[in-house]
Amino acid sequence: MPMPIPEPRGPVSAALVAVFAGADEPATVNTAALGCRSDPPDDVLTDDDVQLALTLLYELHLHGIDGVDDRLEWAPELIAARAELEAPFEAAVRELVRPRVEKADSSDVVAALWEMTAPTAGPGLSGFMATEATEAQFRELLIHRSLNQLREADVHTLGIPRLAGRPKAALVEVQADEYGGGRLDRMHSTLFATTMRELGLSDAYAHYLDDVPAVTLASLNVLSLFGLHRRLRAALAGHLCAVETTSALPSKKYAAGLRRLGFGAAATLFFDEHVEADSVHEQIVVRDLAGGLVEQRPDCAGDVLLGAAACLAFDDLVGERVADSWARGASSLRARGS
Ligand SMILES: [Fe+2]
Ligand SMILES: [Fe+2]
């Protein structure tokens, strides 16, 4: 199912939506994106217009946009506009995670991945979800995660044709599980859709696009940046390592929180499944995918750690947005039209 056309959030996304509607030429998007260079946003990572435009431009390569000609995927003006937005975005991501990333050999990278993804002492957001969160707060969290989880695994799978040998085999093994071993009812995206319905939410792909703030879009865009550029395939591998190694324990807490609120197995299965699966996946991706990749190509150690650190940093940023909003008694979602 393609992504619906959202409300624009500024000049670049407005130009893009006009092109999608057939009301303008793709070159207008490039002109708008060039405007970002002469008048850059204060913080590209939380700029609604840039992040929405990147999400839409990336989506042309993924599930497509509802009612939009698929040939726009390779319209040179849109590729140029994307590059114009990606340059400051990638620079900001590298700046965000810079202190965590160092060059290393294979065993150092494996050790660093375990260290940087080790559980923290505090209860964190998942602890709050287990013991205190309301049903409405669970719905909010699912909405933040829905854009990615309803297409779970798709972007990491783009790494498969870009790898060879042991890392490739490792990624195939993990991704096969993500897709339920070929069983639709076991696909993790299917399980997530069930959880959304059980909580009274729509499970239509990107249904909540207008509701998620820029930082949530940025967390998706960083994955697409890594997934759609061959030169960043090691960062894509590192990103998956961070996803897998920080999933099992929080998933257990989310499932506990849903049970506390009276939800049954259909609602918790997505999380229950990840407690089991990701305890295995984390071993495979850290040792064989990331470790194997650095063994083949020692020069990609920095990018593996960049990918992992970026994933963790965006998890923190989204988590802070949620926690800060809730502490003020406010919603962490975006007010429509803002
Ligand atoms: Fe999964
Ligand atoms: Fe997994």
Short mmCIF file of C-alpha atoms and ligand atoms in Angstrom, two decimals:
data_model
loop_
_atom_site.label_atom_id
_atom_site.label_comp_id
_atom_site.label_asym_id
_atom_site.label_seq_id
_atom_site.Cartn_x
_atom_site.Cartn_y
_atom_site.Cartn_z
CA MET A 1 0.00 0.00 0.00
CA PRO A 2 1.53 3.36 -0.97
CA MET A 3 2.06 6.32 1.34
CA PRO A 4 -0.77 8.89 1.33
CA ILE A 5 0.01 12.45 0.23
CA PRO A 6 0.49 14.47 3.44
CA GLU A 7 -0.10 18.10 4.38
CA PRO A 8 2.95 20.15 3.33
CA ARG A 9 5.08 21.58 6.13
CA GLY A 10 7.00 24.28 4.24
CA PRO A 11 8.24 25.31 0.78
CA VAL A 12 10.03 22.10 -0.25
CA SER A 13 7.29 19.70 0.81
CA ALA A 14 4.69 22.07 -0.69
CA ALA A 15 6.54 22.02 -4.03
CA LEU A 16 6.73 18.24 -3.86
CA VAL A 17 3.03 17.84 -3.09
CA ALA A 18 2.23 20.14 -6.05
CA VAL A 19 4.36 17.93 -8.32
CA PHE A 20 2.62 14.82 -6.96
CA ALA A 21 -0.73 16.43 -7.81
CA GLY A 22 0.51 17.08 -11.36
CA ALA A 23 0.20 20.84 -10.78
CA ASP A 24 3.90 21.64 -11.17
CA GLU A 25 7.15 20.46 -12.76
CA PRO A 26 9.76 18.49 -10.73
CA ALA A 27 12.26 21.33 -11.25
CA THR A 28 10.30 23.46 -8.76
CA VAL A 29 11.23 21.02 -5.99
CA ASN A 30 14.89 21.40 -6.83
CA THR A 31 14.56 25.18 -6.75
CA ALA A 32 12.89 24.98 -3.32
CA ALA A 33 15.57 22.59 -2.03
CA LEU A 34 18.32 24.92 -3.27
CA GLY A 35 16.64 27.61 -1.16
CA CYS A 36 17.52 25.53 1.92
CA ARG A 37 21.18 25.97 1.05
CA SER A 38 21.00 29.78 0.93
CA ASP A 39 18.69 29.92 3.96
CA PRO A 40 19.41 26.77 6.00
CA PRO A 41 17.07 25.70 8.81
CA ASP A 42 18.28 26.15 12.40
CA ASP A 43 18.34 22.41 13.00
CA VAL A 44 17.91 20.18 9.98
CA LEU A 45 17.17 17.18 12.22
CA THR A 46 14.02 18.75 13.60
CA ASP A 47 12.99 20.79 10.56
CA ASP A 48 9.51 19.66 9.56
CA ASP A 49 9.79 20.73 5.93
CA VAL A 50 13.17 19.09 5.22
CA GLN A 51 12.30 15.88 7.05
CA LEU A 52 8.91 15.49 5.39
CA ALA A 53 10.39 16.21 1.96
CA LEU A 54 13.11 13.59 2.53
CA THR A 55 10.52 11.05 3.72
CA LEU A 56 8.49 11.57 0.53
CA LEU A 57 11.52 11.49 -1.77
CA TYR A 58 12.72 8.26 -0.16
CA GLU A 59 9.25 6.76 -0.31
CA LEU A 60 9.33 7.02 -4.11
CA HIS A 61 11.96 4.24 -3.92
CA LEU A 62 10.04 2.16 -1.36
CA HIS A 63 6.26 1.78 -1.29
CA GLY A 64 5.53 4.76 -3.55
CA ILE A 65 3.09 7.63 -3.04
CA ASP A 66 -0.64 7.18 -3.47
CA GLY A 67 -1.79 8.17 -6.97
CA VAL A 68 1.69 9.36 -7.99
CA ASP A 69 3.44 8.22 -11.19
CA ASP A 70 6.17 5.73 -10.20
CA ARG A 71 8.41 7.18 -12.91
CA LEU A 72 9.01 10.17 -10.61
CA GLU A 73 11.30 7.82 -8.63
CA TRP A 74 14.11 8.58 -11.08
CA ALA A 75 13.16 12.12 -12.16
CA PRO A 76 16.61 13.79 -12.27
CA GLU A 77 15.29 16.99 -10.68
CA LEU A 78 13.93 15.06 -7.69
CA ILE A 79 17.18 13.12 -7.30
CA ALA A 80 19.04 16.45 -7.37
CA ALA A 81 16.63 17.91 -4.78
CA ARG A 82 17.13 14.87 -2.58
CA ALA A 83 20.91 15.24 -2.76
CA GLU A 84 20.55 18.90 -1.82
CA LEU A 85 18.62 17.95 1.35
CA GLU A 86 20.71 14.87 2.14
CA ALA A 87 24.03 16.72 2.31
CA PRO A 88 23.16 18.85 5.37
CA PHE A 89 21.15 15.95 6.86
CA GLU A 90 24.09 13.53 6.65
CA ALA A 91 26.45 16.18 8.01
CA ALA A 92 24.10 16.77 10.97
CA VAL A 93 23.83 13.02 11.66
CA ARG A 94 27.62 12.66 11.63
CA GLU A 95 27.94 15.66 13.95
CA LEU A 96 25.31 14.20 16.30
CA VAL A 97 27.12 10.90 16.78
CA ARG A 98 30.73 11.97 16.25
CA PRO A 99 32.08 11.35 19.77
CA ARG A 100 30.88 7.73 19.81
CA VAL A 101 32.62 6.63 16.63
CA GLU A 102 36.20 5.53 16.29
CA LYS A 103 38.15 3.38 13.88
CA ALA A 104 38.60 -0.20 15.03
CA ASP A 105 39.26 -3.78 13.92
CA SER A 106 36.64 -6.52 13.80
CA SER A 107 36.82 -7.67 17.44
CA ASP A 108 36.90 -4.05 18.63
CA VAL A 109 33.79 -3.27 16.59
CA VAL A 110 31.94 -6.27 18.02
CA ALA A 111 32.94 -5.23 21.56
CA ALA A 112 32.01 -1.59 20.90
CA LEU A 113 28.58 -2.61 19.57
CA TRP A 114 27.83 -4.63 22.71
CA GLU A 115 29.05 -1.82 24.90
CA MET A 116 27.13 0.98 23.23
CA THR A 117 23.87 -1.00 23.18
CA ALA A 118 24.10 -2.41 26.73
CA PRO A 119 20.92 -1.80 28.77
CA THR A 120 21.04 1.37 30.85
CA ALA A 121 20.45 1.31 34.61
CA GLY A 122 17.37 3.56 34.67
CA PRO A 123 13.84 2.38 33.84
CA GLY A 124 13.67 4.51 30.67
CA LEU A 125 10.63 4.84 28.43
CA SER A 126 9.99 1.09 28.24
CA GLY A 127 10.00 0.87 32.04
CA PHE A 128 7.40 3.64 32.16
CA MET A 129 5.33 1.83 29.55
CA ALA A 130 5.46 -1.35 31.63
CA THR A 131 4.30 0.16 34.88
CA GLU A 132 2.55 3.50 34.34
CA ALA A 133 1.61 4.36 30.77
CA THR A 134 -2.03 4.81 29.86
CA GLU A 135 -3.74 3.25 26.87
CA ALA A 136 -3.64 6.67 25.14
CA GLN A 137 0.12 6.87 25.71
CA PHE A 138 0.56 3.39 24.21
CA ARG A 139 -1.40 4.55 21.17
CA GLU A 140 0.92 7.53 20.78
CA LEU A 141 3.99 5.37 20.95
CA LEU A 142 2.60 2.98 18.36
CA ILE A 143 1.86 5.93 16.06
CA HIS A 144 5.49 7.11 16.32
CA ARG A 145 6.69 3.64 15.44
CA SER A 146 4.05 2.85 12.84
CA LEU A 147 5.72 4.35 9.78
CA ASN A 148 8.69 2.07 10.21
CA GLN A 149 7.08 -1.03 11.76
CA LEU A 150 4.35 -1.35 9.12
CA ARG A 151 7.14 -1.88 6.61
CA GLU A 152 9.45 -3.54 9.13
CA ALA A 153 12.67 -4.93 7.66
CA ASP A 154 12.21 -3.48 4.17
CA VAL A 155 14.97 -0.89 4.27
CA HIS A 156 17.53 -3.14 5.98
CA THR A 157 16.81 -5.76 3.31
CA LEU A 158 18.27 -3.35 0.74
CA GLY A 159 21.63 -4.33 2.21
CA ILE A 160 21.39 -7.92 0.95
CA PRO A 161 22.38 -7.31 -2.70
CA ARG A 162 25.18 -5.02 -1.51
CA LEU A 163 26.91 -7.64 0.65
CA ALA A 164 28.74 -10.90 -0.03
CA GLY A 165 29.83 -13.98 1.95
CA ARG A 166 29.27 -14.31 5.71
CA PRO A 167 27.69 -10.87 6.27
CA LYS A 168 25.22 -11.50 3.44
CA ALA A 169 24.22 -14.91 4.82
CA ALA A 170 23.74 -13.38 8.28
CA LEU A 171 21.50 -10.60 6.95
CA VAL A 172 19.42 -13.07 4.92
CA GLU A 173 18.93 -15.27 7.99
CA VAL A 174 17.68 -12.38 10.13
CA GLN A 175 15.55 -10.80 7.42
CA ALA A 176 13.86 -14.13 6.67
CA ASP A 177 12.66 -14.15 10.28
CA GLU A 178 11.48 -10.54 10.03
CA TYR A 179 9.31 -11.65 7.11
CA GLY A 180 7.91 -14.55 9.14
CA GLY A 181 9.91 -17.17 7.25
CA GLY A 182 7.59 -16.52 4.31
CA ARG A 183 4.35 -16.76 6.34
CA LEU A 184 2.24 -13.62 6.01
CA ASP A 185 0.63 -14.09 9.43
CA ARG A 186 4.08 -14.24 11.07
CA MET A 187 5.60 -11.26 9.29
CA HIS A 188 6.59 -8.72 11.92
CA SER A 189 4.81 -5.95 10.01
CA THR A 190 1.62 -8.07 10.13
CA LEU A 191 2.02 -8.56 13.89
CA PHE A 192 2.49 -4.83 14.36
CA ALA A 193 -0.62 -4.09 12.28
CA THR A 194 -2.60 -6.42 14.58
CA THR A 195 -1.32 -4.59 17.66
CA MET A 196 -2.43 -1.28 16.15
CA ARG A 197 -5.93 -2.59 15.43
CA GLU A 198 -6.21 -4.11 18.90
CA LEU A 199 -5.56 -0.64 20.33
CA GLY A 200 -8.17 0.92 18.10
CA LEU A 201 -5.75 2.46 15.60
CA SER A 202 -5.69 2.32 11.80
CA ASP A 203 -3.15 -0.14 10.41
CA ALA A 204 -3.09 1.53 6.98
CA TYR A 205 0.48 2.25 5.91
CA ALA A 206 1.59 5.79 6.87
CA HIS A 207 -1.97 6.66 7.95
CA TYR A 208 -0.49 8.81 10.72
CA LEU A 209 2.11 10.59 8.60
CA ASP A 210 0.62 14.03 9.36
CA ASP A 211 0.71 13.30 13.10
CA VAL A 212 4.36 12.45 13.57
CA PRO A 213 6.87 15.21 14.36
CA ALA A 214 10.01 15.96 12.35
CA VAL A 215 12.28 14.02 14.71
CA THR A 216 10.29 10.84 14.13
CA LEU A 217 10.56 11.35 10.37
CA ALA A 218 14.29 11.98 10.80
CA SER A 219 14.67 8.62 12.55
CA LEU A 220 13.13 6.99 9.46
CA ASN A 221 15.12 9.12 7.05
CA VAL A 222 18.45 8.19 8.55
CA LEU A 223 17.64 4.54 7.91
CA SER A 224 16.62 5.32 4.32
CA LEU A 225 19.81 7.37 3.84
CA PHE A 226 21.88 4.34 4.88
CA GLY A 227 19.70 1.90 2.92
CA LEU A 228 19.58 3.74 -0.38
CA HIS A 229 23.28 4.58 -0.69
CA ARG A 230 25.61 1.71 -1.44
CA ARG A 231 28.51 3.72 0.01
CA LEU A 232 26.72 3.62 3.40
CA ARG A 233 25.97 -0.12 3.48
CA ALA A 234 28.21 -0.62 6.51
CA ALA A 235 26.23 2.07 8.36
CA LEU A 236 23.06 0.19 7.38
CA ALA A 237 24.53 -2.95 8.96
CA GLY A 238 25.45 -1.01 12.10
CA HIS A 239 21.96 0.47 12.27
CA LEU A 240 20.45 -3.02 12.22
CA CYS A 241 22.81 -4.10 15.00
CA ALA A 242 21.48 -1.30 17.21
CA VAL A 243 17.87 -2.18 16.34
CA GLU A 244 18.34 -5.85 17.21
CA THR A 245 20.43 -5.41 20.36
CA THR A 246 18.03 -2.90 21.94
CA SER A 247 14.82 -4.74 21.18
CA ALA A 248 14.37 -7.82 23.38
CA LEU A 249 14.27 -6.21 26.85
CA PRO A 250 12.10 -3.20 25.93
CA SER A 251 9.76 -5.52 24.00
CA LYS A 252 9.27 -7.56 27.17
CA LYS A 253 8.32 -4.36 29.01
CA TYR A 254 5.94 -3.14 26.32
CA ALA A 255 4.17 -6.51 26.35
CA ALA A 256 3.93 -6.34 30.16
CA GLY A 257 2.43 -2.85 29.94
CA LEU A 258 -0.20 -3.96 27.45
CA ARG A 259 -1.12 -6.95 29.63
CA ARG A 260 -1.37 -4.63 32.67
CA LEU A 261 -3.92 -2.61 30.69
CA GLY A 262 -5.92 -5.77 29.97
CA PHE A 263 -4.87 -6.48 26.40
CA GLY A 264 -4.58 -10.07 25.23
CA ALA A 265 -2.21 -12.15 23.11
CA ALA A 266 -3.18 -10.58 19.78
CA ALA A 267 -2.05 -7.16 21.01
CA THR A 268 1.14 -8.38 22.66
CA LEU A 269 2.30 -10.93 20.06
CA PHE A 270 4.42 -8.39 18.15
CA PHE A 271 6.37 -7.63 21.34
CA ASP A 272 6.40 -11.24 22.63
CA GLU A 273 7.84 -12.35 19.28
CA HIS A 274 10.65 -9.78 19.52
CA VAL A 275 11.69 -10.94 23.00
CA GLU A 276 12.45 -14.36 21.52
CA ALA A 277 13.56 -13.48 18.00
CA ASP A 278 15.82 -10.54 18.77
CA SER A 279 17.72 -12.43 21.47
CA VAL A 280 18.89 -14.60 18.57
CA HIS A 281 19.07 -11.87 15.94
CA GLU A 282 21.36 -9.67 18.02
CA GLN A 283 24.01 -12.40 18.11
CA ILE A 284 23.86 -12.95 14.36
CA VAL A 285 23.98 -9.31 13.35
CA VAL A 286 26.74 -8.25 15.73
CA ARG A 287 29.09 -11.19 15.18
CA ASP A 288 28.40 -12.27 11.61
CA LEU A 289 26.94 -9.23 9.88
CA ALA A 290 28.94 -6.41 11.47
CA GLY A 291 31.94 -8.45 12.62
CA GLY A 292 32.09 -10.29 9.30
CA LEU A 293 31.82 -7.07 7.32
CA VAL A 294 34.70 -5.41 9.18
CA GLU A 295 36.77 -8.55 8.75
CA GLN A 296 36.24 -8.30 4.99
CA ARG A 297 36.66 -4.55 4.90
CA PRO A 298 38.51 -3.09 7.89
CA ASP A 299 38.01 0.42 6.48
CA CYS A 300 34.25 0.24 7.08
CA ALA A 301 34.56 -0.08 10.90
CA GLY A 302 33.81 3.61 11.40
CA ASP A 303 30.66 3.42 9.29
CA VAL A 304 29.35 0.36 11.16
CA LEU A 305 29.67 2.29 14.40
CA LEU A 306 28.22 5.42 12.78
CA GLY A 307 25.11 3.46 11.80
CA ALA A 308 24.67 1.97 15.26
CA ALA A 309 25.28 5.29 17.01
CA ALA A 310 22.85 7.09 14.70
CA CYS A 311 20.11 4.56 15.42
CA LEU A 312 20.64 4.95 19.18
CA ALA A 313 20.81 8.74 18.97
CA PHE A 314 17.50 8.97 17.12
CA ASP A 315 15.87 6.51 19.53
CA ASP A 316 16.99 8.88 22.31
CA LEU A 317 15.74 11.99 20.49
CA VAL A 318 12.32 10.48 19.82
CA GLY A 319 12.21 9.11 23.38
CA GLU A 320 13.05 12.56 24.78
CA ARG A 321 10.34 14.17 22.68
CA VAL A 322 7.83 11.66 24.06
CA ALA A 323 8.98 11.87 27.69
CA ASP A 324 9.20 15.70 27.71
CA SER A 325 5.74 16.06 26.20
CA TRP A 326 4.18 13.63 28.63
CA ALA A 327 5.92 15.30 31.58
CA ARG A 328 4.12 18.51 30.55
CA GLY A 329 0.83 16.66 30.22
CA ALA A 330 0.92 17.24 26.45
CA SER A 331 0.80 14.97 23.42
CA SER A 332 4.09 14.09 21.74
CA LEU A 333 2.33 14.04 18.38
CA ARG A 334 2.18 16.98 16.04
CA ALA A 335 -0.89 19.17 16.01
CA ARG A 336 -2.28 18.91 12.47
CA GLY A 337 -1.75 22.02 10.41
CA SER A 338 1.12 23.25 12.60
FE FE B 1 11.24 -7.69 13.88
FE FE B 2 14.84 -8.82 14.70
#
